[in-house]
Amino acid sequence: MTKLPNIGKPATNALQLLDITTLEQVAEHDEKTLLKIHGVGPKAMGILKEALAGSGLAFTQKTKEISLSGVDFAVVCDFDCDNAPKKRMIRDYLVASASGDRATLESVLEESFVWTVPGEFQIKGRDAFIAELIANLQAVNILEVQSLISHGKEGSAHGTVTNKKGKHVYFSDIFTFQSNIPDAKISKLTSFVVIEE
């Protein structure tokens, strides 16, 4: 394993938030995503690119672009969802909820959608949920989805949202779809959330 070159403290700290501490780990990510991370600028990326080349490595090209219009933060997740429509829908929901993308949220949530945070609150209705979400939108730096699963009428995801100040929100979401059909919309979501103080 090859240590990161001297790319400056802000960039080093930003990559460490994703547990990236070696050039080999840098090579697992694409350049465009890493450049969106707050603290990782063009200078740091140039140094990383040169160090990768010197070690016979390069940024990955495997990350597929999804509907990221208006998304100014890094999204780290499994983008290979083309043969799993519900998994793709969960992924798109997560990106849309972090960015406040109303159009995508309306396309993946059914009108009678119910969001429950056990022990905290429940919101009934897609429009009420979207209004609440947009009213409390945070400036996101990184959305990291560590696990994304779907099967039948159910699905789940967990990961971390890091805001521009470096604070973390850890989430675990359990999704229920309208039916077993591949393009069924999300009807219920139960979220377990831990917010770093």
XYZ file of C-alpha atoms in Angstrom:
197
model
C 0.000 0.000 0.000
C 1.271 3.419 -1.006
C 0.719 6.374 1.311
C -0.995 9.471 0.018
C 1.353 12.182 -1.238
C 1.377 15.592 0.439
C -1.891 17.052 -0.886
C -2.491 19.468 1.983
C -4.341 19.057 5.249
C -7.882 19.930 4.009
C -7.714 17.391 1.159
C -6.101 14.714 3.353
C -8.778 15.191 6.035
C -11.566 15.122 3.445
C -10.327 11.811 1.994
C -9.909 10.343 5.481
C -13.643 10.942 6.034
C -14.096 8.217 3.388
C -11.335 6.057 4.911
C -9.101 6.806 1.914
C -5.518 6.771 3.161
C -3.582 5.117 0.309
C -3.126 5.644 -3.423
C -4.656 2.227 -4.063
C -7.844 3.390 -2.308
C -7.817 6.643 -4.331
C -7.672 4.527 -7.515
C -10.988 2.870 -6.529
C -12.793 6.195 -7.078
C -13.380 8.392 -10.093
C -11.821 11.816 -10.425
C -15.117 13.683 -10.848
C -16.545 12.346 -7.571
C -13.425 13.078 -5.523
C -13.243 16.610 -6.936
C -16.741 17.311 -5.549
C -15.568 16.653 -1.972
C -15.210 19.874 -0.001
C -11.487 20.336 0.687
C -10.279 18.413 -2.366
C -9.398 20.968 -5.019
C -7.766 20.922 -8.459
C -4.251 21.234 -6.983
C -4.715 18.166 -4.764
C -6.243 16.246 -7.672
C -3.264 17.110 -9.876
C -0.867 15.802 -7.239
C -2.939 12.640 -6.821
C -3.129 12.064 -10.576
C 0.644 12.395 -10.902
C 1.264 10.080 -7.921
C -1.170 7.496 -9.320
C 0.568 7.556 -12.710
C 3.952 7.186 -11.008
C 2.682 4.057 -9.279
C 1.084 2.592 -12.409
C -2.414 3.440 -11.171
C -5.239 5.702 -12.352
C -8.634 6.951 -11.217
C -11.400 4.442 -11.909
C -13.653 4.944 -14.900
C -16.340 2.509 -13.708
C -18.615 4.976 -11.932
C -21.708 5.619 -14.045
C -23.350 9.000 -14.099
C -26.855 9.037 -12.722
C -29.245 11.957 -12.624
C -26.914 14.290 -10.742
C -28.097 17.608 -12.143
C -27.943 20.162 -9.363
C -25.880 17.842 -7.152
C -22.745 19.626 -5.951
C -21.544 16.939 -3.531
C -19.703 13.642 -3.876
C -21.816 10.501 -4.162
C -20.004 7.290 -3.256
C -22.056 4.160 -3.836
C -22.575 1.123 -6.043
C -23.764 2.621 -9.321
C -24.236 -0.789 -10.953
C -28.007 -1.046 -10.467
C -29.151 -1.416 -14.066
C -30.536 -4.937 -13.577
C -32.157 -4.118 -10.223
C -34.849 -1.434 -10.728
C -35.781 -1.145 -7.055
C -32.148 -0.907 -6.001
C -31.714 1.880 -8.573
C -34.855 3.594 -7.229
C -33.474 3.498 -3.672
C -30.162 4.927 -4.884
C -31.941 7.705 -6.794
C -34.128 8.440 -3.753
C -31.047 8.807 -1.525
C -29.341 11.226 -3.925
C -32.588 13.182 -4.434
C -33.306 13.444 -0.706
C -29.783 14.753 -0.019
C -30.000 17.311 -2.853
C -33.672 18.304 -2.525
C -34.495 17.134 -6.061
C -38.297 17.437 -5.994
C -38.862 15.977 -9.486
C -36.974 12.760 -8.700
C -38.669 12.423 -5.303
C -42.079 12.766 -6.953
C -41.134 10.095 -9.491
C -40.052 7.466 -6.918
C -42.534 8.060 -4.055
C -46.238 7.240 -4.198
C -48.670 10.002 -3.201
C -49.682 8.317 0.077
C -46.022 7.815 1.066
C -45.412 7.524 4.840
C -42.070 8.339 6.492
C -41.496 7.115 10.043
C -38.580 7.847 12.353
C -39.374 5.540 15.321
C -39.661 7.358 18.620
C -39.525 10.742 16.866
C -42.237 11.422 14.271
C -44.252 10.231 11.297
C -45.081 12.224 8.159
C -47.957 11.123 5.924
C -48.175 12.144 2.276
C -45.488 12.618 -0.375
C -46.003 16.381 -0.619
C -45.771 16.876 3.157
C -42.592 14.764 3.231
C -40.951 16.713 0.397
C -41.872 20.045 2.015
C -40.361 18.917 5.335
C -37.243 17.600 3.623
C -36.638 20.799 1.637
C -37.294 22.991 4.691
C -34.535 21.139 6.581
C -32.072 20.616 3.710
C -28.410 20.681 4.758
C -25.317 21.607 2.730
C -23.972 18.124 1.924
C -20.316 17.372 1.220
C -20.425 13.571 0.795
C -23.204 10.985 0.502
C -21.684 7.570 1.091
C -24.009 4.591 0.646
C -22.349 1.562 2.235
C -25.083 -0.985 1.587
C -28.030 -1.058 -0.796
C -30.329 -4.102 -0.991
C -33.711 -4.841 -2.551
C -35.864 -7.962 -2.654
C -39.538 -8.276 -3.571
C -41.518 -5.473 -1.917
C -38.711 -4.459 0.427
C -35.343 -2.802 0.379
C -32.794 -1.219 2.672
C -29.808 1.079 2.613
C -27.395 2.468 5.126
C -24.617 4.979 4.962
C -23.305 8.351 6.012
C -24.047 11.909 5.000
C -21.228 14.333 5.768
C -22.110 18.023 5.734
C -19.856 20.898 4.660
C -18.723 21.378 8.286
C -17.522 17.755 8.521
C -20.368 16.565 10.769
C -21.841 13.125 10.085
C -25.389 11.834 9.892
C -25.517 8.030 9.984
C -28.657 6.529 8.488
C -30.298 3.170 8.064
C -33.417 3.150 5.875
C -35.970 0.369 5.392
C -38.118 0.758 2.256
C -41.498 -0.788 1.404
C -42.674 -0.675 -2.212
C -46.289 -0.644 -3.484
C -45.894 -4.147 -4.939
C -43.441 -6.721 -6.273
C -43.469 -5.317 -9.814
C -40.081 -3.853 -10.841
C -41.171 -0.219 -11.229
C -43.384 -0.033 -8.137
C -42.959 3.220 -6.231
C -41.833 3.547 -2.616
C -44.847 3.575 -0.293
C -43.221 3.533 3.172
C -39.866 4.428 4.640
C -38.643 3.780 8.169
C -35.438 5.654 9.031
C -33.061 5.209 11.920
C -30.788 8.239 12.204
C -27.817 9.178 14.387
C -26.697 12.810 14.109
C -23.167 13.668 15.212
C -23.155 16.579 17.663
